[in-house]
Amino acid sequence: MVTTHEQETTQRARDLYAQAEQSSLEYWADRARNEVHWDTPFTEVLDWSNPPFARWFADGTTNACYNAVDRHVEAGNGERVALYFEGEPGDTDAVTYADLQARVSQAANALESLGVTKGDRVAIYLPMLVESVVSILACARIGAVHSVVFGGFSAEALRSRIDDAEAKVVITADGSFRRGKPNMLKPIVDDALSAEGHTVDHVLVVNRNKAEINWVEGRDKWFHEVVSDQPTSHEVVWHEAEHPLFILYTSGTTGQPKGILHTTGGYLTQVTATARDTFDLQPESDVFWCTADVGWVTGHSYIVYGPMSNGATQVLYEGTPDTPHRGRWWEIVEKYGVTILYTAPTAIRSAMKWGRDIPDRHDLSSIRLLGSVGEAINPEAWDWYREVIGDNNGPGTVDADGNVTPGPRQDHPVPIADTWWQTETGAHILTPLPALTPDELKPGSAQRAVPGISVDVVDDNGKTMQDTTQGFLVIREPWPAMARTIWGDDDRFVNTYWSHFDGMYFAGDGARFDDEGDIWLLGRVDDVMNISGHRLSTTEIESALVSNELVAEAAVVGAADATTGQAIYGFVILTDEAAGTDPQEAEEQLRNHVGTHIGPIAKPKRILVTTDLPKTRSGKIMRRLLKDAAEGQTEADPTALATLADPAVMEEILSGMKR
Ligand code: ATP
Ligand code: MG
């Protein structure tokens, strides 16, 4: 059944591609004019006279906060809910765009009263609270550059980011709720600022979990005290399009985090356009839920700026998916009627591991589109995501023994957007537009560039790959939301991204075309394995492992080997149902499975069954540590360990490798 809406959106997607094909500069100029409010309209689209330092829409002026908040109120949509906040303990708040305008204005006035002016840096170290969004937008409003530091980072990591950006103010909370317990943040800020020599004058503290905290007189101030006395209006100040909007440090999966700088006009244009196109976002009727933390780029672009600039209604959830029980996310989807869900493969694989009985109990029929970001999504996980989460058309039935029979499925499958992009790209780069018919989608492939972006897969010499083997993913032309530099280090920006291939941006990821010209991501180039002269992809072998019924999650690395150059090691987490399987038997079965699915050359030398994998705080598998373990190291590198969400997982793996 093809609805009118689908026909219209399909036509719209085709028009966008066609228009961008004609001239990507005109396309972006058009999107910028249509999607963003400019106080002074720009006359020049792109200045690329000093590559790789781009200037987009440079003589225009705008304000990201005005676009995300005020313009919706002025258009008569002030009563629309902007954020449904759901706290972990179950407290809630529905914040309209008009409320938000008042709260952001107060926060902007408060920052100014503390002496923060345009260009100053403000570090934001907060959990997922309405105040986080308010603080980000207040900075944007006055032209202060925000640097959000994910609330799971240590004092040391926080301090290095504060120092690098020379932040004048830190906004934090006493603590948040996490897994039913207070998760304290203020003591970490105290610790970070305990050594002399920092640039911070004020620490603003949101009163979230009412826990006992230390107080440094003169420096520390309660957020509510400083903010609530302020006037609820604040006159918008217009900023140049190239005015810095934020600094955001990359996740640190591969090494030292880089302070990526994004500016205002181009970034806002691309996040607004892609939020609308990729998700087919209908601000009047959709309830959008992006489960990322605001501390990552996904939270910046697809909670704060993209959806809000479109005037969307969103869910903002403080807690984890399994507190107080493993059905919490599905309860939230049901409660708010979430129509678009945007999450990460790691979360999908956890839900798969816990079993479909949990989501099957819930009514998820409101969902009409799904998104994925952060890692490659294994085809198995893609299928499960669509079938169990996307196509749920009502709750299943539970019998007296607690067995669940799934409810009805959708009569036509919901589309999935597998979005490939990075902190550095600012916004979506590769993703199918789900407005195209769902049967053109390919599980596990991010497929194609969004309109107006020029992506390629090239060989070692920067030539477009002529076959379907592995090459390097590059972007050939500047794009509006591209990083402008690494904060304070132009040379590192040039060396890291622009020196591999002449005139092209190199992302660090391997990829290949398929026969139809669609792009498949194959993992980071650093992780590519070379087995007896054959280049093999970690992503493909992991997907083969996950396609076996025993496996919930898998990580694959190549370790130095005297005979083959490199040998493949697999690390797998079994599904809850398969948890009792004899590890030896599982290993044998899985080695053969990979052998039949990919080829004998791809058979891992060893597969270790483990209960957990080393993951960064953004949920990505850190293969570096697994490689060290496979190469016989008996202790994990402490710096890499410090960036893990749970450093203890390596103990089990290291002792498992000894056997
Ligand atoms: P660092 O650059 O500090 O090592 P990071 O690369 O993990 O950290 P991010 O910018 O958050 O930091 O992540 C971008 C990376 O995530 C991409 O380069 C890619 O490797 C991976 N990625 C994101 N989305 C996808 C996707 N849809 N498919 C495959 N890989 C993805
Ligand atoms: Mg990266």
XYZ file of C-alpha atoms and ligand atoms in Angstrom:
691
model
C 0.000 0.000 0.000
C 1.564 3.286 -1.074
C 0.150 6.319 0.711
C -0.065 9.831 -0.726
C 2.502 10.951 1.806
C 4.937 8.343 0.523
C 4.336 9.347 -3.071
C 4.954 12.991 -2.218
C 8.097 12.315 -0.235
C 9.467 10.002 -2.892
C 8.981 12.763 -5.423
C 10.587 15.262 -3.072
C 13.644 13.059 -2.568
C 14.036 12.614 -6.326
C 13.783 16.386 -6.804
C 16.451 17.018 -4.176
C 18.906 14.623 -5.806
C 18.186 16.078 -9.221
C 18.606 19.652 -8.080
C 21.858 18.900 -6.233
C 23.134 17.082 -9.300
C 22.806 20.289 -11.345
C 24.888 22.382 -8.984
C 25.691 21.504 -5.404
C 26.527 25.128 -4.598
C 23.184 26.378 -5.820
C 21.520 23.518 -4.037
C 23.107 24.464 -0.703
C 22.466 28.161 -1.241
C 18.835 27.301 -1.792
C 18.621 25.118 1.276
C 20.349 27.821 3.334
C 17.843 30.436 2.198
C 14.817 28.210 2.686
C 15.679 26.399 5.888
C 17.509 29.053 7.898
C 16.479 32.563 8.895
C 19.156 35.119 7.997
C 19.195 38.631 9.408
C 21.588 39.792 6.697
C 21.224 37.527 3.661
C 24.477 36.128 2.286
C 25.633 36.943 -1.219
C 28.583 34.529 -1.480
C 27.964 30.800 -1.079
C 31.421 29.299 -0.659
C 34.886 30.729 -0.296
C 37.354 27.911 -0.979
C 40.297 30.135 -1.807
C 42.351 28.797 1.090
C 41.666 25.052 1.232
C 41.013 23.163 3.412
C 39.711 26.164 5.369
C 36.223 26.710 4.014
C 33.968 29.709 4.490
C 30.279 29.211 3.763
C 27.684 31.963 3.409
C 30.320 34.212 4.994
C 28.743 37.638 4.554
C 25.388 36.551 5.973
C 24.379 36.884 9.617
C 22.126 34.596 11.608
C 21.659 33.116 15.070
C 21.436 29.371 15.708
C 19.365 29.815 18.865
C 16.881 32.102 17.136
C 16.449 29.463 14.442
C 16.028 26.667 16.979
C 13.601 28.489 19.268
C 12.328 32.018 18.637
C 11.248 31.630 15.057
C 8.833 28.840 15.997
C 7.258 31.019 18.670
C 7.005 33.919 16.219
C 5.360 31.578 13.707
C 2.614 30.816 16.232
C 3.925 27.436 17.403
C 4.963 28.526 20.886
C 2.568 26.040 22.486
C 4.087 23.071 20.677
C 6.089 20.804 22.973
C 9.780 21.025 22.165
C 11.004 18.532 24.741
C 9.334 15.778 26.670
C 11.857 15.281 29.417
C 11.815 11.891 31.115
C 14.074 11.592 34.149
C 15.459 8.248 35.144
C 13.459 8.146 38.395
C 10.317 8.856 36.351
C 9.953 12.618 36.876
C 8.794 14.416 33.752
C 8.601 17.865 32.213
C 6.941 18.976 28.981
C 8.702 22.086 27.716
C 7.037 24.080 24.951
C 8.892 26.281 22.493
C 7.546 29.336 24.341
C 8.821 27.948 27.673
C 12.140 27.257 26.053
C 12.387 30.774 24.701
C 11.926 32.137 28.214
C 14.373 29.687 29.775
C 17.041 30.197 27.146
C 16.671 33.962 27.432
C 17.147 33.794 31.184
C 20.208 31.605 30.791
C 21.634 33.962 28.149
C 21.101 36.917 30.486
C 22.709 34.947 33.309
C 25.809 34.113 31.277
C 26.139 37.773 30.322
C 25.789 38.790 33.968
C 28.776 36.558 34.707
C 30.828 38.422 32.146
C 30.601 35.880 29.328
C 30.818 37.647 25.977
C 30.869 36.692 22.328
C 33.712 34.332 21.503
C 34.306 33.192 25.110
C 34.284 29.442 25.653
C 31.885 27.716 28.027
C 32.379 24.085 29.047
C 29.158 22.146 29.591
C 29.493 19.002 31.686
C 25.952 17.874 32.231
C 23.786 14.775 32.055
C 20.740 14.612 29.784
C 18.623 17.397 31.225
C 16.533 20.216 29.814
C 19.199 22.512 31.286
C 21.752 20.939 28.934
C 19.774 22.001 25.884
C 19.057 25.388 27.466
C 22.746 25.979 28.230
C 23.853 25.022 24.731
C 21.308 27.313 23.115
C 22.041 30.179 25.526
C 25.694 30.052 24.472
C 24.729 30.058 20.822
C 22.414 32.987 21.440
C 25.131 35.260 22.822
C 27.870 33.906 20.578
C 29.789 32.101 23.320
C 31.414 28.935 22.006
C 30.176 25.843 23.815
C 32.334 22.846 24.467
C 30.158 20.031 25.726
C 32.080 17.329 27.548
C 30.250 14.023 27.899
C 29.215 13.487 31.531
C 30.941 10.102 31.703
C 34.422 11.549 31.284
C 36.951 11.623 34.115
C 38.348 14.698 35.873
C 41.519 14.424 33.854
C 39.684 14.248 30.523
C 37.476 17.157 31.560
C 40.457 19.251 32.640
C 42.356 18.683 29.411
C 39.293 19.796 27.433
C 38.771 22.854 29.665
C 42.434 23.808 29.241
C 42.518 23.215 25.509
C 39.509 25.472 24.931
C 40.432 27.893 27.766
C 36.891 27.803 29.075
C 35.803 30.682 31.305
C 32.721 29.031 32.775
C 31.772 25.423 33.490
C 28.107 24.442 33.652
C 27.531 21.210 35.536
C 25.083 19.514 37.906
C 25.472 18.157 41.406
C 24.827 14.760 39.851
C 22.318 12.800 37.841
C 20.469 9.550 38.244
C 22.021 6.540 36.601
C 21.001 2.947 37.166
C 18.992 4.045 40.190
C 21.961 5.612 41.932
C 23.253 9.166 42.122
C 25.962 9.672 39.536
C 27.974 12.594 40.831
C 29.405 15.224 38.507
C 30.269 18.214 40.685
C 33.022 16.351 42.595
C 34.620 15.557 39.231
C 34.556 19.235 38.291
C 36.096 20.074 41.695
C 38.774 17.519 41.040
C 39.401 18.813 37.522
C 39.834 22.336 38.836
C 41.833 21.401 41.926
C 45.206 22.121 40.336
C 46.087 25.758 39.703
C 46.490 27.302 36.309
C 42.996 26.933 34.839
C 40.955 29.590 33.099
C 37.615 29.001 34.850
C 36.038 31.922 36.751
C 32.621 30.429 37.479
C 31.029 27.029 37.940
C 27.268 26.983 37.494
C 25.636 24.012 39.197
C 22.254 22.594 38.224
C 20.486 21.195 41.254
C 19.463 17.787 39.963
C 19.859 15.037 42.504
C 20.021 17.150 45.665
C 23.113 15.345 46.855
C 25.668 16.781 49.283
C 28.436 18.564 47.417
C 31.404 20.748 48.256
C 31.087 24.413 47.532
C 33.845 26.802 46.517
C 32.688 30.259 47.590
C 32.991 32.898 44.902
C 33.461 30.340 42.138
C 30.402 28.103 42.455
C 26.857 29.297 41.855
C 23.546 27.479 41.697
C 22.207 27.559 38.183
C 18.657 28.206 39.374
C 19.725 31.098 41.594
C 21.680 32.879 38.909
C 19.142 32.163 36.206
C 15.703 32.459 37.755
C 15.961 36.167 38.644
C 16.836 37.079 35.084
C 14.363 38.616 32.653
C 12.628 36.062 30.441
C 13.433 37.964 27.303
C 16.768 38.516 25.643
C 17.290 40.364 22.432
C 18.803 38.209 19.724
C 22.285 39.207 18.618
C 23.140 38.363 15.009
C 26.388 36.566 14.325
C 28.434 36.193 11.179
C 27.881 32.850 9.465
C 31.470 31.830 10.186
C 31.291 32.726 13.870
C 32.391 29.666 15.909
C 29.394 27.812 17.290
C 31.039 25.003 19.199
C 34.085 22.915 19.873
C 33.504 19.203 20.301
C 36.169 16.644 21.031
C 35.866 13.430 18.979
C 34.945 10.253 20.819
C 38.556 9.095 21.113
C 37.980 5.627 19.664
C 41.265 5.660 17.776
C 43.497 7.906 19.854
C 43.874 11.417 21.208
C 40.629 13.368 20.935
C 40.643 16.303 18.571
C 38.828 19.573 19.328
C 36.676 19.862 16.249
C 35.482 23.401 15.504
C 32.108 24.028 13.886
C 30.782 27.419 12.842
C 27.275 28.775 12.557
C 25.660 29.198 9.135
C 26.857 26.206 7.140
C 26.487 23.824 10.045
C 22.963 25.007 10.771
C 21.975 24.712 7.124
C 23.103 21.125 6.772
C 21.806 19.812 10.093
C 18.435 21.446 9.477
C 18.184 20.072 5.939
C 19.340 16.558 6.806
C 17.187 16.286 9.934
C 14.254 17.002 7.690
C 15.222 14.844 4.705
C 16.826 11.802 6.306
C 14.040 11.336 8.813
C 11.252 12.776 6.667
C 10.616 14.884 9.764
C 7.118 16.370 10.039
C 7.333 18.857 12.927
C 3.535 19.132 13.318
C 2.965 15.444 13.876
C 6.193 13.590 14.646
C 7.645 12.717 18.022
C 11.346 12.332 17.423
C 13.628 10.459 19.785
C 17.369 10.453 19.319
C 18.844 8.400 22.148
C 22.362 9.843 21.855
C 23.855 11.862 24.661
C 24.175 15.616 24.058
C 27.865 15.104 24.805
C 28.376 13.532 21.372
C 28.001 15.056 17.948
C 24.783 13.127 17.353
C 23.248 14.936 20.319
C 24.441 18.290 19.015
C 23.222 17.838 15.463
C 20.159 15.598 15.890
C 18.779 16.623 19.262
C 19.672 20.266 19.636
C 20.251 21.980 16.320
C 18.734 19.895 13.521
C 15.366 18.828 14.964
C 14.857 22.046 16.930
C 15.620 24.215 13.965
C 12.790 22.298 12.272
C 10.509 22.940 15.254
C 10.209 19.255 16.137
C 8.808 17.652 19.275
C 11.361 15.392 20.936
C 11.905 13.014 23.818
C 14.896 13.656 26.083
C 15.683 10.769 28.413
C 18.143 10.961 31.283
C 18.729 7.294 32.008
C 19.904 3.978 30.635
C 17.824 1.460 28.617
C 17.794 -1.107 31.424
C 16.762 0.928 34.459
C 14.619 0.043 36.262
C 14.015 -2.781 33.754
C 15.023 -3.766 30.239
C 11.780 -2.570 28.720
C 12.299 1.058 29.687
C 12.915 2.402 26.176
C 9.870 0.637 24.787
C 7.779 1.983 27.622
C 8.938 5.485 26.646
C 8.158 4.912 22.966
C 4.677 3.776 23.958
C 4.111 6.598 26.420
C 5.015 9.458 24.075
C 4.002 7.831 20.803
C 7.506 8.139 19.382
C 7.294 8.107 15.586
C 10.991 8.304 14.682
C 13.667 6.536 16.697
C 17.357 7.247 16.082
C 19.841 5.094 17.971
C 23.132 3.192 17.755
C 23.882 -0.411 16.726
C 25.302 -1.127 20.171
C 21.890 -0.414 21.714
C 20.126 -2.539 19.119
C 22.478 -5.451 19.743
C 21.923 -5.198 23.506
C 18.177 -5.310 22.954
C 18.661 -8.353 20.696
C 20.735 -10.027 23.372
C 18.013 -9.458 25.957
C 15.499 -11.042 23.614
C 12.490 -9.883 21.634
C 10.036 -10.857 24.351
C 10.791 -7.547 26.024
C 9.873 -5.156 23.168
C 7.118 -7.541 21.997
C 5.143 -6.818 25.165
C 4.831 -3.165 24.143
C 2.802 -1.261 21.616
C 5.386 0.293 19.311
C 2.973 0.903 16.459
C 3.625 4.664 16.508
C 7.100 4.138 15.008
C 7.217 4.928 11.305
C 10.935 5.392 10.699
C 14.155 4.191 12.300
C 17.695 5.510 12.224
C 21.099 4.110 13.116
C 24.447 5.823 13.711
C 27.865 5.339 15.259
C 29.078 2.041 13.854
C 28.227 -0.178 10.968
C 24.955 -1.943 11.641
C 25.232 -5.674 10.962
C 22.568 -6.901 8.522
C 21.268 -9.233 11.241
C 20.776 -6.321 13.629
C 19.207 -4.243 10.838
C 16.625 -6.956 10.138
C 15.851 -7.397 13.808
C 15.543 -3.613 14.318
C 13.059 -3.353 11.477
C 11.032 -6.447 12.266
C 10.881 -6.285 16.065
C 10.978 -2.537 16.737
C 9.850 -0.982 13.466
C 7.089 -3.267 12.299
C 5.471 -3.796 15.695
C 1.829 -2.983 15.097
C 0.536 -3.540 18.590
C 1.545 -5.448 21.722
C 1.867 -9.203 21.837
C -0.026 -11.424 24.211
C 1.460 -12.876 27.364
C 0.268 -16.282 28.601
C 0.094 -17.501 32.185
C 3.708 -18.723 32.085
C 4.928 -15.338 30.869
C 5.555 -16.484 27.283
C 5.025 -13.725 24.755
C 3.396 -14.198 21.373
C 4.341 -11.223 19.173
C 1.579 -8.869 18.144
C 0.665 -8.028 14.552
C 3.357 -6.737 12.204
C 3.039 -3.707 9.939
C 1.607 -4.387 6.490
C 4.532 -2.600 4.926
C 7.962 -2.409 6.571
C 9.236 0.819 8.121
C 12.288 2.371 6.473
C 15.680 2.478 8.194
C 18.219 5.239 7.699
C 21.742 3.925 8.300
C 23.591 7.213 8.641
C 27.353 7.427 8.250
C 28.985 10.624 9.425
C 31.469 11.923 11.971
C 32.113 14.662 14.492
C 34.204 16.232 11.741
C 31.482 16.142 9.091
C 28.965 17.817 11.433
C 25.950 16.290 9.718
C 24.832 13.238 7.762
C 27.013 12.418 4.776
C 25.900 8.937 3.703
C 22.392 7.647 4.211
C 19.572 6.471 2.035
C 16.675 8.917 2.130
C 13.898 6.805 3.593
C 11.387 8.738 1.547
C 12.491 6.443 -1.258
C 10.606 3.181 -1.267
C 11.688 0.866 1.541
C 12.486 -1.937 -0.904
C 15.475 0.001 -2.231
C 17.138 -0.201 1.187
C 19.989 -2.619 1.841
C 20.549 -3.972 5.347
C 24.062 -3.010 6.445
C 24.783 -0.402 3.782
C 24.689 3.377 4.262
C 24.292 3.371 0.480
C 24.717 6.856 -0.878
C 25.620 10.468 -0.189
C 22.886 12.888 0.815
C 22.086 15.388 -1.952
C 24.794 17.995 -2.451
C 27.670 15.926 -1.034
C 30.354 14.410 -3.205
C 31.523 11.108 -1.759
C 33.807 8.557 -3.389
C 35.644 5.335 -2.656
C 39.214 5.548 -3.916
C 42.335 3.410 -4.174
C 45.782 4.205 -2.728
C 46.332 6.786 -5.466
C 43.056 8.603 -4.930
C 41.456 7.113 -8.080
C 37.835 6.005 -7.964
C 37.644 2.253 -7.332
C 36.715 0.363 -10.456
C 35.693 -2.851 -8.726
C 33.916 -3.882 -5.552
C 36.991 -4.435 -3.383
C 37.969 -2.379 -0.390
C 39.086 1.229 -0.797
C 39.042 4.461 1.172
C 35.996 6.634 1.776
C 36.659 10.264 0.830
C 34.699 13.468 0.342
C 35.726 15.297 -2.790
C 34.114 18.720 -2.390
C 33.677 20.994 0.631
C 30.310 20.742 2.371
C 28.495 23.290 4.572
C 28.753 21.494 7.945
C 32.382 20.485 7.539
C 34.758 21.074 10.442
C 36.581 24.353 10.010
C 39.692 23.285 11.894
C 40.983 21.527 14.999
C 40.775 24.143 17.720
C 44.120 25.899 17.983
C 45.866 23.492 15.643
C 45.407 24.191 11.934
C 48.404 22.015 11.071
C 46.923 18.991 12.764
C 43.686 19.604 10.858
C 45.535 19.606 7.549
C 47.683 16.600 8.438
C 44.945 14.465 9.907
C 42.302 14.858 7.214
C 43.674 16.496 4.089
C 47.123 15.100 3.493
C 46.349 11.513 2.444
C 44.787 12.300 -0.913
C 45.308 15.503 -2.830
C 42.400 17.917 -2.350
C 40.133 15.342 -0.703
C 38.917 14.852 2.825
C 39.880 11.422 4.117
C 37.680 10.164 6.886
C 39.758 7.209 8.116
C 37.179 4.595 7.156
C 37.441 1.806 4.612
C 34.551 1.194 2.227
C 33.586 -0.509 -0.993
C 31.063 -0.098 -3.765
C 28.665 -2.889 -4.642
C 27.560 -3.727 -8.176
C 24.898 -1.039 -8.066
C 27.270 1.662 -6.880
C 25.980 1.630 -3.287
C 28.574 2.146 -0.559
C 29.307 -0.300 2.271
C 31.402 0.772 5.244
C 34.068 -1.766 6.189
C 35.498 -0.389 9.421
C 38.336 1.933 10.226
C 41.379 1.718 8.043
C 43.514 1.255 11.184
C 41.541 -1.914 11.850
C 41.768 -3.435 8.375
C 43.369 -6.865 8.376
C 45.815 -8.282 5.934
C 45.751 -12.071 5.921
C 48.289 -13.726 3.622
C 48.041 -10.726 1.341
C 44.216 -10.519 1.374
C 42.590 -7.396 2.775
C 39.690 -8.403 4.984
C 37.156 -6.190 6.671
C 36.489 -6.369 10.402
C 32.912 -5.251 9.790
C 32.136 -8.065 7.353
C 33.491 -10.820 9.571
C 31.697 -9.346 12.571
C 28.468 -9.308 10.613
C 28.983 -12.948 9.664
C 29.430 -13.835 13.331
C 26.371 -11.846 14.402
C 24.315 -13.625 11.754
C 24.809 -16.850 13.724
C 22.015 -17.550 16.191
C 24.451 -18.000 19.079
C 25.940 -14.525 18.831
C 24.656 -11.209 20.148
C 27.760 -9.103 19.557
C 31.136 -9.646 17.951
C 34.444 -7.861 17.550
C 37.156 -8.975 15.168
C 40.801 -7.930 15.029
C 43.916 -8.865 13.110
C 46.906 -9.705 15.281
C 50.520 -10.157 14.215
C 51.200 -13.757 13.193
C 54.466 -15.363 12.157
C 52.986 -17.468 9.338
C 50.145 -15.470 7.822
C 51.390 -11.943 8.606
C 48.199 -11.358 10.509
C 45.731 -13.763 12.039
C 42.078 -13.138 12.787
C 40.794 -13.202 16.335
C 37.120 -12.988 17.194
C 35.543 -11.987 20.490
C 31.874 -12.789 20.908
C 29.082 -12.240 23.372
C 26.452 -14.981 23.221
C 22.739 -14.239 23.238
C 20.900 -14.804 26.503
C 19.382 -18.027 25.109
C 22.766 -19.363 23.974
C 24.558 -18.362 27.171
C 24.888 -21.986 28.363
C 26.656 -23.249 25.215
C 30.022 -24.902 25.757
C 32.624 -22.271 24.709
C 34.693 -24.836 22.799
C 31.670 -25.996 20.830
C 30.618 -22.422 20.173
C 34.079 -21.571 18.894
C 34.114 -24.511 16.492
C 30.632 -23.805 15.213
C 31.391 -20.114 14.684
C 34.697 -20.675 12.917
C 32.915 -22.905 10.441
C 30.083 -20.436 10.106
C 32.512 -17.681 9.052
C 34.218 -20.152 6.740
C 30.984 -20.878 4.886
C 29.725 -17.283 4.929
C 32.856 -15.477 3.782
C 35.436 -18.099 2.904
C 38.028 -20.298 4.592
C 40.567 -17.437 4.550
C 38.334 -15.436 6.883
C 38.068 -18.200 9.503
C 39.277 -16.727 12.794
C 42.278 -18.458 14.304
C 40.567 -18.188 17.648
C 37.194 -17.074 18.947
C 36.886 -16.138 22.579
C 33.469 -16.211 24.210
C 33.216 -13.332 26.655
C 30.469 -11.650 28.652
C 31.360 -8.144 27.509
C 33.465 -6.196 25.003
C 35.632 -3.123 25.583
C 33.538 -0.139 24.545
C 34.183 3.567 24.566
C 31.820 5.796 26.454
C 29.937 6.390 23.234
C 29.364 2.637 22.924
C 31.868 1.817 20.185
C 34.038 -1.252 20.314
C 37.685 -0.385 20.956
C 39.492 -2.951 18.824
C 42.948 -1.641 19.721
C 42.777 -3.278 23.150
C 41.560 -6.576 21.697
C 44.414 -6.582 19.225
C 46.905 -6.139 22.084
C 45.263 -9.017 23.940
C 45.383 -11.235 20.850
C 49.053 -10.416 20.415
C 49.736 -11.797 23.872
C 49.964 -8.659 25.966
C 49.033 -9.536 29.514
C 48.148 -6.034 30.632
C 45.951 -3.471 28.922
C 47.330 -0.098 27.887
C 46.261 2.221 30.743
C 45.476 5.229 28.518
C 43.205 3.185 26.286
C 41.679 1.570 29.351
C 40.840 4.985 30.793
C 38.616 5.797 27.824
C 36.471 2.674 28.278
C 32.994 2.855 29.719
C 33.861 -0.140 31.916
C 37.609 -0.842 32.212
C 36.944 -4.075 34.146
C 35.859 -5.930 30.988
C 39.457 -6.328 29.871
C 40.325 -8.510 32.869
C 38.069 -11.311 31.690
C 39.353 -11.034 28.136
C 43.032 -10.974 29.102
C 42.679 -14.012 31.330
C 40.594 -15.748 28.649
C 43.382 -15.224 26.119
C 45.918 -16.820 28.466
C 44.039 -20.107 28.308
P 38.024 9.306 17.166
O 37.950 10.025 15.861
O 38.425 10.193 18.294
O 38.784 8.026 17.107
P 35.335 8.392 16.629
O 35.789 8.309 15.216
O 34.679 7.190 17.231
O 36.528 8.851 17.572
P 32.971 9.954 16.029
O 33.174 11.180 15.226
O 31.942 9.999 17.092
O 34.328 9.622 16.761
O 32.593 8.725 15.105
C 32.735 8.698 13.707
C 33.092 7.305 13.257
O 32.068 6.364 13.638
C 33.211 7.142 11.758
O 34.468 7.537 11.280
C 32.960 5.637 11.572
O 34.124 4.886 11.817
C 31.936 5.335 12.644
N 30.555 5.373 12.098
C 29.599 6.278 12.365
N 28.442 5.984 11.742
C 28.652 4.848 11.035
C 27.836 4.038 10.164
N 26.562 4.317 9.914
N 28.415 2.945 9.604
C 29.709 2.639 9.848
N 30.513 3.356 10.664
C 30.003 4.458 11.257
Mg 37.019 9.544 14.111
